[in-house]
Amino acid sequence: MTLLSTVLVGGVLCALPLAAGASIEHTTDLSQNAVDYTPNMVPTTAVPHPRVDAYGMIGDQMFAGGEFDSVAQGPSTFQRVDLLSFSGLDGTVSTSFHPIITGVQVWAIATDAATNSVYVGGDFTTVNGVKRAALVKLDATSGAVDTRFTPPFHAGRVTDLQKIITSDGTTRLLVAGNMGKRLFSLNPATGVDDGYMNFAITDPIPGAWGHEAVYHFAVDPGRTHLVATGNFQKVNAQSRTRFFMLDLGATSATLDNWYYPGFAKPCTSTAPRRIAYLQGVDWSPSGDAFDITATGQISLGKENVWYQRLGSKNLPNTTVCDAVGRFNLNDYTKPAWINYTGGDSVWVVTDTGKAVYTQGHYKWMDNPDGFSSQGFGDKTSGAPAAQRRGIGAIDPATGLANSWDPGVRSAMGGKALLSTRSGLWVGNDSAHFGGEPHYGIAFAPLLP
């Protein structure tokens, strides 16, 4: 999708374009002190634990989606159900963008500045009284439904969205979820399937919650590869448990041979929602590596755990369970590194080159010997775990946590991160960020 970010250049506020589908590279660290003007989610009887799970942006206008029904900004409170638009410059809530969503939740947002449009995905059923199951296109100013856009499915849950331009110059809306063939490429104007994605994503993992589904995907900055996670074991009849990579051609996508065998191994948890454990993915700004997060409960067997001190001497096929793992595009045989939480889920990741930022409901990082939230670190080397409450940052070179530690206290853990040229938008179910009140929404600016 085409995004714009605002930055201060020579005392003038300027809008800069962000490349479609690319990670936004940072050269400095983030502040732990979030700006003070952002809106706050308001707990209500109907939604006692509100949360933000998706972000989008057009110019300086932000869009936040999740599960909520009330939001406050300054002295004013607004009724907003699962979708909100506000200024990224001063937090002012839009009074014109107020779509009425009926259903459960918003999980994904993509934007199109050229047409002033917002694509919204989730497991809702109607928008503004118009039947729109799981995916809708809205006017970014008025919130009106674009009735010309009609997706090729009538039920289900959309979990991820991204608008890209392929090498032939065609603009495509990529859509993931549990509907139909699980991964679609749609015409952004009409919603018609353009045939670019044609894959049989089949065979749900035994015991895993739900049907076959693609949970999350990421396209590299060069728009040549896509990586995806979910509940499946085969893609086009080839073994691809929990993960696959695609090559993005001009007129069609094809299945890549890249597959790390450790992804097929189970984690310790037998809970249905933890069996298909791989979750968020993002590419490095250079496009030569990607990062992947997981739930699942860390393995008790050391043969499945990657240790930073062992480097190339680690055993093969170590697991990314309750961890963040980094993998190089040119090597599917081993991870570059894995950073474990010691028993708590990591949901989302964004890679700015300067750091790999993550969110979840963890308490520790650098914790390969921890289990069930215990902060042991690496017992053999004596390297301690790094306490990080729900959010943290990893040095992409070493795979170890850096000093950035704003801390959030949440129940489920955050599932939304959006990097811009001026900082990082954080969405979660926490009432605080860096010890200050920021319910659900926080913006951490870049340090000078």
Short mmCIF file of C-alpha atoms in Angstrom, two decimals:
data_model
loop_
_atom_site.label_atom_id
_atom_site.label_comp_id
_atom_site.label_asym_id
_atom_site.label_seq_id
_atom_site.Cartn_x
_atom_site.Cartn_y
_atom_site.Cartn_z
CA MET A 1 0.00 0.00 0.00
CA THR A 2 1.10 3.57 -0.54
CA LEU A 3 1.68 5.40 2.71
CA LEU A 4 2.83 8.88 3.60
CA SER A 5 4.74 9.84 6.72
CA THR A 6 5.18 13.31 8.15
CA VAL A 7 8.57 14.48 9.38
CA LEU A 8 10.05 17.80 10.43
CA VAL A 9 12.60 18.95 7.85
CA GLY A 10 14.26 22.33 8.36
CA GLY A 11 11.42 23.41 10.61
CA VAL A 12 8.80 22.53 7.98
CA LEU A 13 6.40 19.59 8.30
CA CYS A 14 6.85 17.50 5.15
CA ALA A 15 5.07 14.43 3.81
CA LEU A 16 7.28 11.66 2.51
CA PRO A 17 6.11 8.65 0.46
CA LEU A 18 6.70 5.19 1.83
CA ALA A 19 7.39 2.38 -0.63
CA ALA A 20 4.61 -0.11 -1.18
CA GLY A 21 5.09 -3.29 0.78
CA ALA A 22 8.42 -2.20 2.24
CA SER A 23 9.69 -2.12 5.79
CA ILE A 24 10.51 1.42 6.84
CA GLU A 25 14.18 1.75 7.66
CA HIS A 26 15.30 3.69 10.74
CA THR A 27 18.82 4.96 11.39
CA THR A 28 18.21 6.07 15.00
CA ASP A 29 16.58 4.53 18.05
CA LEU A 30 13.05 5.10 19.28
CA SER A 31 12.15 7.13 22.32
CA GLN A 32 10.56 5.23 25.21
CA ASN A 33 8.38 8.28 25.85
CA ALA A 34 5.28 8.17 23.62
CA VAL A 35 3.69 11.40 22.39
CA ASP A 36 0.92 12.69 24.66
CA TYR A 37 -1.85 13.51 22.17
CA THR A 38 -2.98 10.10 20.87
CA PRO A 39 -6.56 8.87 21.51
CA ASN A 40 -7.27 6.35 24.26
CA MET A 41 -9.57 3.35 24.12
CA VAL A 42 -12.31 3.47 26.76
CA PRO A 43 -13.42 0.26 28.55
CA THR A 44 -17.21 -0.18 28.52
CA THR A 45 -19.70 -2.75 29.74
CA ALA A 46 -19.95 -4.22 26.25
CA VAL A 47 -16.17 -4.16 25.61
CA PRO A 48 -14.41 -4.22 29.00
CA HIS A 49 -10.98 -4.94 27.48
CA PRO A 50 -10.68 -2.89 24.26
CA ARG A 51 -7.75 -3.41 21.92
CA VAL A 52 -6.17 -2.14 18.70
CA ASP A 53 -5.03 -4.87 16.31
CA ALA A 54 -4.44 -3.06 13.00
CA TYR A 55 -3.18 0.25 11.60
CA GLY A 56 -3.31 2.04 8.28
CA MET A 57 -2.25 5.52 7.18
CA ILE A 58 -2.91 8.05 4.43
CA GLY A 59 -0.83 11.20 4.73
CA ASP A 60 -1.12 12.29 8.35
CA GLN A 61 -4.45 10.50 8.82
CA MET A 62 -4.33 7.30 10.87
CA PHE A 63 -6.79 4.40 10.85
CA ALA A 64 -6.96 1.98 13.78
CA GLY A 65 -8.98 -1.22 13.92
CA GLY A 66 -9.62 -3.81 16.59
CA GLU A 67 -12.26 -4.48 19.20
CA PHE A 68 -13.62 -1.36 20.92
CA ASP A 69 -16.74 0.80 21.04
CA SER A 70 -15.59 4.02 22.69
CA VAL A 71 -12.56 6.27 22.38
CA ALA A 72 -11.46 9.45 24.14
CA GLN A 73 -9.23 12.25 22.91
CA GLY A 74 -8.64 15.10 25.31
CA PRO A 75 -11.92 15.98 27.06
CA SER A 76 -14.11 14.42 24.34
CA THR A 77 -15.40 10.85 24.06
CA PHE A 78 -16.61 9.32 20.80
CA GLN A 79 -18.57 6.18 19.98
CA ARG A 80 -16.52 4.24 17.45
CA VAL A 81 -17.10 0.54 16.84
CA ASP A 82 -13.96 -1.41 15.89
CA LEU A 83 -12.67 1.26 13.47
CA LEU A 84 -11.33 4.75 14.11
CA SER A 85 -9.74 7.57 12.11
CA PHE A 86 -7.64 10.27 13.75
CA SER A 87 -4.88 12.75 12.99
CA GLY A 88 -1.37 11.41 13.40
CA LEU A 89 -0.18 14.96 14.10
CA ASP A 90 -2.39 15.94 17.03
CA GLY A 91 -4.71 12.98 17.70
CA THR A 92 -7.92 14.72 16.62
CA VAL A 93 -10.63 12.12 16.04
CA SER A 94 -12.35 12.39 12.66
CA THR A 95 -16.06 13.23 12.97
CA SER A 96 -16.78 12.45 9.30
CA PHE A 97 -15.27 8.94 9.24
CA HIS A 98 -17.67 6.94 11.38
CA PRO A 99 -18.64 3.64 9.70
CA ILE A 100 -21.03 1.37 11.58
CA ILE A 101 -19.57 -2.14 11.73
CA THR A 102 -21.62 -5.15 12.82
CA GLY A 103 -19.74 -8.28 13.78
CA VAL A 104 -16.84 -9.35 15.96
CA GLN A 105 -13.64 -7.48 15.17
CA VAL A 106 -11.35 -5.71 12.69
CA TRP A 107 -8.07 -7.56 12.12
CA ALA A 108 -6.44 -5.89 9.10
CA ILE A 109 -6.28 -2.53 7.29
CA ALA A 110 -4.77 -1.48 3.96
CA THR A 111 -4.94 1.98 2.44
CA ASP A 112 -4.80 3.58 -1.01
CA ALA A 113 -3.87 7.27 -1.06
CA ALA A 114 -4.44 7.55 -4.82
CA THR A 115 -8.15 6.73 -4.50
CA ASN A 116 -8.55 7.94 -0.88
CA SER A 117 -9.70 4.45 0.13
CA VAL A 118 -9.40 2.18 3.15
CA TYR A 119 -9.70 -1.61 2.93
CA VAL A 120 -10.83 -3.20 6.19
CA GLY A 121 -10.70 -6.92 6.99
CA GLY A 122 -12.01 -8.92 9.93
CA ASP A 123 -14.87 -11.17 10.91
CA PHE A 124 -17.70 -8.63 10.67
CA THR A 125 -20.90 -9.12 8.64
CA THR A 126 -22.24 -5.69 7.68
CA VAL A 127 -20.88 -2.14 7.35
CA ASN A 128 -23.25 0.85 7.32
CA GLY A 129 -26.09 -1.62 6.87
CA VAL A 130 -24.51 -3.06 3.70
CA LYS A 131 -23.75 -6.78 3.76
CA ARG A 132 -19.96 -7.10 3.62
CA ALA A 133 -18.60 -10.31 5.10
CA ALA A 134 -14.99 -10.03 6.27
CA LEU A 135 -13.79 -7.38 3.78
CA VAL A 136 -14.99 -3.91 2.81
CA LYS A 137 -13.68 -0.89 0.90
CA LEU A 138 -14.47 2.51 2.42
CA ASP A 139 -14.05 6.14 1.45
CA ALA A 140 -11.24 7.36 3.71
CA THR A 141 -12.96 10.68 4.43
CA SER A 142 -16.64 9.82 4.77
CA GLY A 143 -16.45 6.13 5.71
CA ALA A 144 -19.01 5.32 3.00
CA VAL A 145 -19.00 1.78 1.57
CA ASP A 146 -17.71 1.50 -2.00
CA THR A 147 -20.44 -0.75 -3.39
CA ARG A 148 -18.46 -1.38 -6.60
CA PHE A 149 -15.97 -3.45 -4.59
CA THR A 150 -17.45 -6.94 -4.06
CA PRO A 151 -15.04 -9.66 -2.85
CA PRO A 152 -15.49 -13.27 -4.08
CA PHE A 153 -16.46 -14.69 -0.67
CA HIS A 154 -19.52 -14.32 1.53
CA ALA A 155 -18.28 -15.46 4.94
CA GLY A 156 -15.13 -16.00 6.96
CA ARG A 157 -12.35 -14.01 8.58
CA VAL A 158 -9.80 -11.78 6.86
CA THR A 159 -6.60 -11.71 8.91
CA ASP A 160 -4.15 -9.76 6.71
CA LEU A 161 -4.20 -7.30 3.81
CA GLN A 162 -1.63 -5.58 1.63
CA LYS A 163 -1.84 -3.60 -1.57
CA ILE A 164 1.13 -4.08 -3.92
CA ILE A 165 2.19 -3.31 -7.48
CA THR A 166 3.73 -6.28 -9.29
CA SER A 167 6.53 -5.98 -11.83
CA ASP A 168 4.09 -5.74 -14.75
CA GLY A 169 2.66 -2.55 -13.25
CA THR A 170 -0.58 -4.14 -12.03
CA THR A 171 -1.98 -3.03 -8.69
CA ARG A 172 -3.26 -5.93 -6.61
CA LEU A 173 -4.91 -6.28 -3.20
CA LEU A 174 -3.55 -9.37 -1.40
CA VAL A 175 -5.99 -10.87 1.11
CA ALA A 176 -5.37 -13.66 3.64
CA GLY A 177 -7.72 -15.53 5.94
CA ASN A 178 -9.82 -18.67 6.26
CA MET A 179 -12.07 -18.01 3.27
CA GLY A 180 -12.07 -20.13 0.10
CA LYS A 181 -8.54 -20.63 -1.16
CA ARG A 182 -7.07 -18.80 1.92
CA LEU A 183 -4.89 -16.37 -0.08
CA PHE A 184 -6.35 -14.11 -2.76
CA SER A 185 -5.22 -11.42 -5.15
CA LEU A 186 -8.10 -9.05 -5.91
CA ASN A 187 -8.69 -6.16 -8.27
CA PRO A 188 -8.58 -3.16 -5.87
CA ALA A 189 -11.43 -1.39 -7.69
CA THR A 190 -13.88 -4.26 -8.16
CA GLY A 191 -12.84 -6.97 -5.69
CA VAL A 192 -12.76 -9.54 -8.50
CA ASP A 193 -10.16 -12.30 -8.13
CA ASP A 194 -7.48 -11.47 -10.73
CA GLY A 195 -6.06 -15.03 -10.78
CA TYR A 196 -2.57 -14.00 -9.65
CA MET A 197 -2.74 -16.27 -6.56
CA ASN A 198 -3.86 -19.82 -7.33
CA PHE A 199 -2.75 -22.19 -4.60
CA ALA A 200 -4.33 -25.18 -2.91
CA ILE A 201 -3.58 -24.46 0.77
CA THR A 202 -4.80 -27.63 2.49
CA ASP A 203 -4.54 -30.12 5.34
CA PRO A 204 -5.08 -28.34 8.65
CA ILE A 205 -2.65 -29.39 11.38
CA PRO A 206 -4.22 -32.13 13.56
CA GLY A 207 -5.67 -30.69 16.76
CA ALA A 208 -5.22 -27.06 15.70
CA TRP A 209 -8.06 -24.60 16.19
CA GLY A 210 -10.19 -23.79 13.15
CA HIS A 211 -10.00 -24.73 9.51
CA GLU A 212 -7.16 -24.14 7.06
CA ALA A 213 -6.14 -20.49 7.18
CA VAL A 214 -3.35 -18.10 6.32
CA TYR A 215 -2.71 -16.01 9.42
CA HIS A 216 -0.19 -13.42 8.27
CA PHE A 217 2.01 -12.65 5.29
CA ALA A 218 4.71 -10.16 4.33
CA VAL A 219 6.03 -9.00 0.96
CA ASP A 220 9.68 -8.06 0.64
CA PRO A 221 10.69 -4.48 -0.29
CA GLY A 222 11.54 -5.53 -3.86
CA ARG A 223 8.13 -7.22 -4.23
CA THR A 224 9.78 -10.45 -5.38
CA HIS A 225 8.91 -12.76 -2.45
CA LEU A 226 6.04 -13.35 -0.05
CA VAL A 227 6.24 -15.34 3.19
CA ALA A 228 3.15 -16.58 5.03
CA THR A 229 2.14 -18.41 8.21
CA GLY A 230 -0.98 -20.32 9.16
CA ASN A 231 -2.82 -23.54 9.82
CA PHE A 232 -1.97 -25.84 6.92
CA GLN A 233 0.41 -28.65 6.01
CA LYS A 234 0.42 -28.56 2.21
CA VAL A 235 0.55 -25.99 -0.56
CA ASN A 236 -0.18 -27.36 -4.02
CA ALA A 237 0.26 -30.85 -2.53
CA GLN A 238 3.82 -30.05 -1.39
CA SER A 239 4.75 -30.27 2.29
CA ARG A 240 4.71 -26.79 3.86
CA THR A 241 3.60 -27.12 7.49
CA ARG A 242 2.80 -23.69 9.03
CA PHE A 243 4.87 -21.69 6.50
CA PHE A 244 5.45 -21.11 2.81
CA MET A 245 7.32 -18.71 0.55
CA LEU A 246 6.14 -17.52 -2.87
CA ASP A 247 7.99 -16.01 -5.81
CA LEU A 248 6.08 -12.99 -7.09
CA GLY A 249 6.23 -12.92 -10.87
CA ALA A 250 4.76 -10.36 -13.24
CA THR A 251 1.50 -12.18 -13.93
CA SER A 252 1.43 -15.01 -11.39
CA ALA A 253 2.94 -16.19 -8.12
CA THR A 254 4.69 -19.55 -7.78
CA LEU A 255 5.68 -21.68 -4.80
CA ASP A 256 9.34 -21.25 -3.78
CA ASN A 257 11.47 -24.16 -2.57
CA TRP A 258 12.51 -22.26 0.59
CA TYR A 259 11.32 -24.12 3.71
CA TYR A 260 12.97 -24.49 7.10
CA PRO A 261 12.31 -28.05 8.41
CA GLY A 262 12.13 -26.84 12.02
CA PHE A 263 8.78 -25.18 11.25
CA ALA A 264 7.22 -28.65 10.96
CA LYS A 265 8.17 -29.58 14.52
CA PRO A 266 5.53 -29.18 17.26
CA CYS A 267 5.94 -26.92 20.27
CA THR A 268 5.15 -28.14 23.79
CA SER A 269 1.60 -26.78 24.07
CA THR A 270 -1.32 -29.00 23.07
CA ALA A 271 -3.87 -26.19 23.34
CA PRO A 272 -5.74 -25.99 20.00
CA ARG A 273 -4.96 -22.27 19.55
CA ARG A 274 -1.23 -22.88 20.05
CA ILE A 275 -0.64 -25.86 17.74
CA ALA A 276 -0.38 -23.82 14.51
CA TYR A 277 2.03 -21.60 16.36
CA LEU A 278 3.78 -19.41 13.77
CA GLN A 279 2.32 -15.89 13.73
CA GLY A 280 3.69 -12.52 12.56
CA VAL A 281 6.27 -11.99 9.80
CA ASP A 282 8.22 -9.06 8.41
CA TRP A 283 11.16 -8.55 6.05
CA SER A 284 14.32 -6.65 6.77
CA PRO A 285 14.55 -3.36 4.84
CA SER A 286 17.32 -4.92 2.71
CA GLY A 287 15.04 -7.81 1.73
CA ASP A 288 17.69 -10.46 2.37
CA ALA A 289 16.19 -11.77 5.65
CA PHE A 290 12.84 -12.07 7.38
CA ASP A 291 11.70 -12.30 11.00
CA ILE A 292 8.96 -14.58 12.29
CA THR A 293 7.16 -14.79 15.64
CA ALA A 294 5.49 -17.66 17.45
CA THR A 295 3.41 -18.86 20.33
CA GLY A 296 3.25 -22.57 21.26
CA GLN A 297 5.24 -22.95 24.53
CA ILE A 298 9.00 -23.35 24.32
CA SER A 299 10.38 -26.88 24.02
CA LEU A 300 11.69 -28.65 27.10
CA GLY A 301 14.21 -30.56 25.01
CA LYS A 302 17.51 -28.73 24.46
CA GLU A 303 17.89 -30.38 21.06
CA ASN A 304 15.07 -28.09 19.85
CA VAL A 305 16.40 -24.85 21.36
CA TRP A 306 18.77 -22.42 19.59
CA TYR A 307 21.52 -20.91 21.77
CA GLN A 308 23.24 -17.66 20.89
CA ARG A 309 26.54 -18.86 22.40
CA LEU A 310 26.65 -21.92 20.11
CA GLY A 311 26.25 -20.06 16.82
CA SER A 312 26.93 -22.44 13.91
CA LYS A 313 27.32 -25.34 16.37
CA ASN A 314 23.61 -25.34 17.21
CA LEU A 315 21.75 -28.54 16.45
CA PRO A 316 19.71 -28.57 13.22
CA ASN A 317 15.99 -27.74 13.03
CA THR A 318 15.68 -25.89 16.33
CA THR A 319 12.17 -24.55 16.88
CA VAL A 320 10.78 -21.02 16.96
CA CYS A 321 8.43 -21.64 19.91
CA ASP A 322 7.43 -18.62 22.03
CA ALA A 323 10.16 -16.70 20.23
CA VAL A 324 11.26 -14.44 17.42
CA GLY A 325 13.41 -16.05 14.73
CA ARG A 326 15.43 -14.49 11.93
CA PHE A 327 16.11 -16.37 8.69
CA ASN A 328 18.20 -15.49 5.67
CA LEU A 329 16.71 -15.71 2.21
CA ASN A 330 19.75 -17.58 0.86
CA ASP A 331 19.81 -20.27 3.58
CA TYR A 332 16.81 -22.39 4.60
CA THR A 333 18.89 -24.88 6.62
CA LYS A 334 19.28 -22.85 9.81
CA PRO A 335 18.15 -19.66 11.54
CA ALA A 336 20.38 -16.61 11.76
CA TRP A 337 19.20 -16.43 15.39
CA ILE A 338 16.23 -17.18 17.64
CA ASN A 339 15.34 -15.09 20.70
CA TYR A 340 13.10 -16.93 23.20
CA THR A 341 10.74 -15.48 25.79
CA GLY A 342 10.74 -18.57 27.97
CA GLY A 343 7.12 -19.53 27.62
CA ASP A 344 5.03 -16.56 26.42
CA SER A 345 3.65 -15.72 23.00
CA VAL A 346 5.09 -13.24 20.51
CA TRP A 347 2.41 -12.06 18.11
CA VAL A 348 3.81 -9.39 15.82
CA VAL A 349 7.12 -8.09 14.48
CA THR A 350 8.37 -5.14 12.43
CA ASP A 351 11.96 -4.77 11.23
CA THR A 352 13.38 -1.27 10.78
CA GLY A 353 16.98 -2.33 10.14
CA LYS A 354 18.05 -0.55 13.31
CA ALA A 355 16.02 -2.95 15.46
CA VAL A 356 13.50 -5.78 15.28
CA TYR A 357 10.48 -4.65 17.32
CA THR A 358 8.03 -7.20 18.74
CA GLN A 359 4.89 -7.39 20.85
CA GLY A 360 3.22 -10.21 22.76
CA HIS A 361 2.29 -11.13 26.30
CA TYR A 362 5.81 -12.07 27.30
CA LYS A 363 7.85 -11.04 30.33
CA TRP A 364 11.36 -11.90 29.12
CA MET A 365 13.69 -11.97 26.14
CA ASP A 366 17.12 -13.67 25.76
CA ASN A 367 15.58 -16.58 27.65
CA PRO A 368 16.30 -19.97 25.98
CA ASP A 369 16.25 -21.91 29.26
CA GLY A 370 13.13 -20.26 30.65
CA PHE A 371 9.86 -22.19 30.71
CA SER A 372 6.37 -21.11 31.74
CA SER A 373 7.45 -17.49 32.12
CA GLN A 374 10.60 -18.23 34.11
CA GLY A 375 13.48 -15.83 33.44
CA PHE A 376 16.54 -18.08 33.50
CA GLY A 377 18.39 -16.85 30.41
CA ASP A 378 21.15 -19.21 29.24
CA LYS A 379 22.11 -21.30 32.27
CA THR A 380 25.27 -22.74 30.76
CA SER A 381 26.90 -19.46 29.82
CA GLY A 382 25.44 -17.55 32.74
CA ALA A 383 23.89 -14.95 30.39
CA PRO A 384 20.78 -13.60 32.15
CA ALA A 385 17.37 -13.11 30.60
CA ALA A 386 16.33 -9.56 29.74
CA GLN A 387 13.10 -8.51 31.42
CA ARG A 388 10.77 -7.01 28.82
CA ARG A 389 7.07 -6.51 29.55
CA GLY A 390 4.98 -7.12 26.44
CA ILE A 391 7.16 -5.16 24.03
CA GLY A 392 10.82 -5.09 23.15
CA ALA A 393 13.49 -4.64 20.51
CA ILE A 394 16.19 -6.98 19.24
CA ASP A 395 19.53 -6.12 17.67
CA PRO A 396 19.26 -7.69 14.19
CA ALA A 397 23.00 -8.44 14.12
CA THR A 398 23.30 -10.26 17.45
CA GLY A 399 19.75 -11.53 18.02
CA LEU A 400 19.83 -10.18 21.59
CA ALA A 401 17.50 -7.64 23.18
CA ASN A 402 18.71 -4.05 23.06
CA SER A 403 18.09 -1.47 25.80
CA TRP A 404 14.74 -0.16 24.50
CA ASP A 405 12.26 -1.03 27.24
CA PRO A 406 9.07 1.09 27.44
CA GLY A 407 7.05 -1.78 28.91
CA VAL A 408 3.34 -2.44 28.49
CA ARG A 409 1.06 -4.43 30.74
CA SER A 410 -1.54 -6.33 28.81
CA ALA A 411 -3.60 -9.49 28.94
CA MET A 412 -3.49 -10.94 25.42
CA GLY A 413 -0.58 -8.83 24.19
CA GLY A 414 -0.19 -6.41 21.31
CA LYS A 415 -0.80 -7.41 17.70
CA ALA A 416 -0.23 -4.15 15.80
CA LEU A 417 3.00 -2.35 14.90
CA LEU A 418 3.40 0.18 12.08
CA SER A 419 6.76 1.79 11.41
CA THR A 420 6.94 5.17 9.68
CA ARG A 421 9.79 7.50 8.84
CA SER A 422 9.14 9.38 12.07
CA GLY A 423 8.61 6.52 14.54
CA LEU A 424 6.54 3.48 15.50
CA TRP A 425 2.80 3.15 16.05
CA VAL A 426 1.96 0.56 18.71
CA GLY A 427 -1.48 -1.04 19.07
CA ASN A 428 -2.42 -3.39 21.91
CA ASP A 429 -4.75 -3.97 24.86
CA SER A 430 -2.55 -2.20 27.41
CA ALA A 431 -3.65 0.87 29.37
CA HIS A 432 -0.05 2.13 29.63
CA PHE A 433 3.10 2.62 27.57
CA GLY A 434 6.34 3.63 29.23
CA GLY A 435 4.54 4.10 32.53
CA GLU A 436 2.12 6.68 31.09
CA PRO A 437 -1.59 6.33 30.22
CA HIS A 438 -1.93 5.23 26.59
CA TYR A 439 -4.83 2.80 26.29
CA GLY A 440 -4.54 0.79 23.08
CA ILE A 441 -2.69 3.42 21.00
CA ALA A 442 0.83 4.81 21.41
CA PHE A 443 3.30 6.50 19.09
CA ALA A 444 7.02 6.24 19.93
CA PRO A 445 8.94 8.90 17.93
CA LEU A 446 12.47 8.51 16.66
CA LEU A 447 15.19 10.10 18.73
CA PRO A 448 17.08 12.96 17.06
#
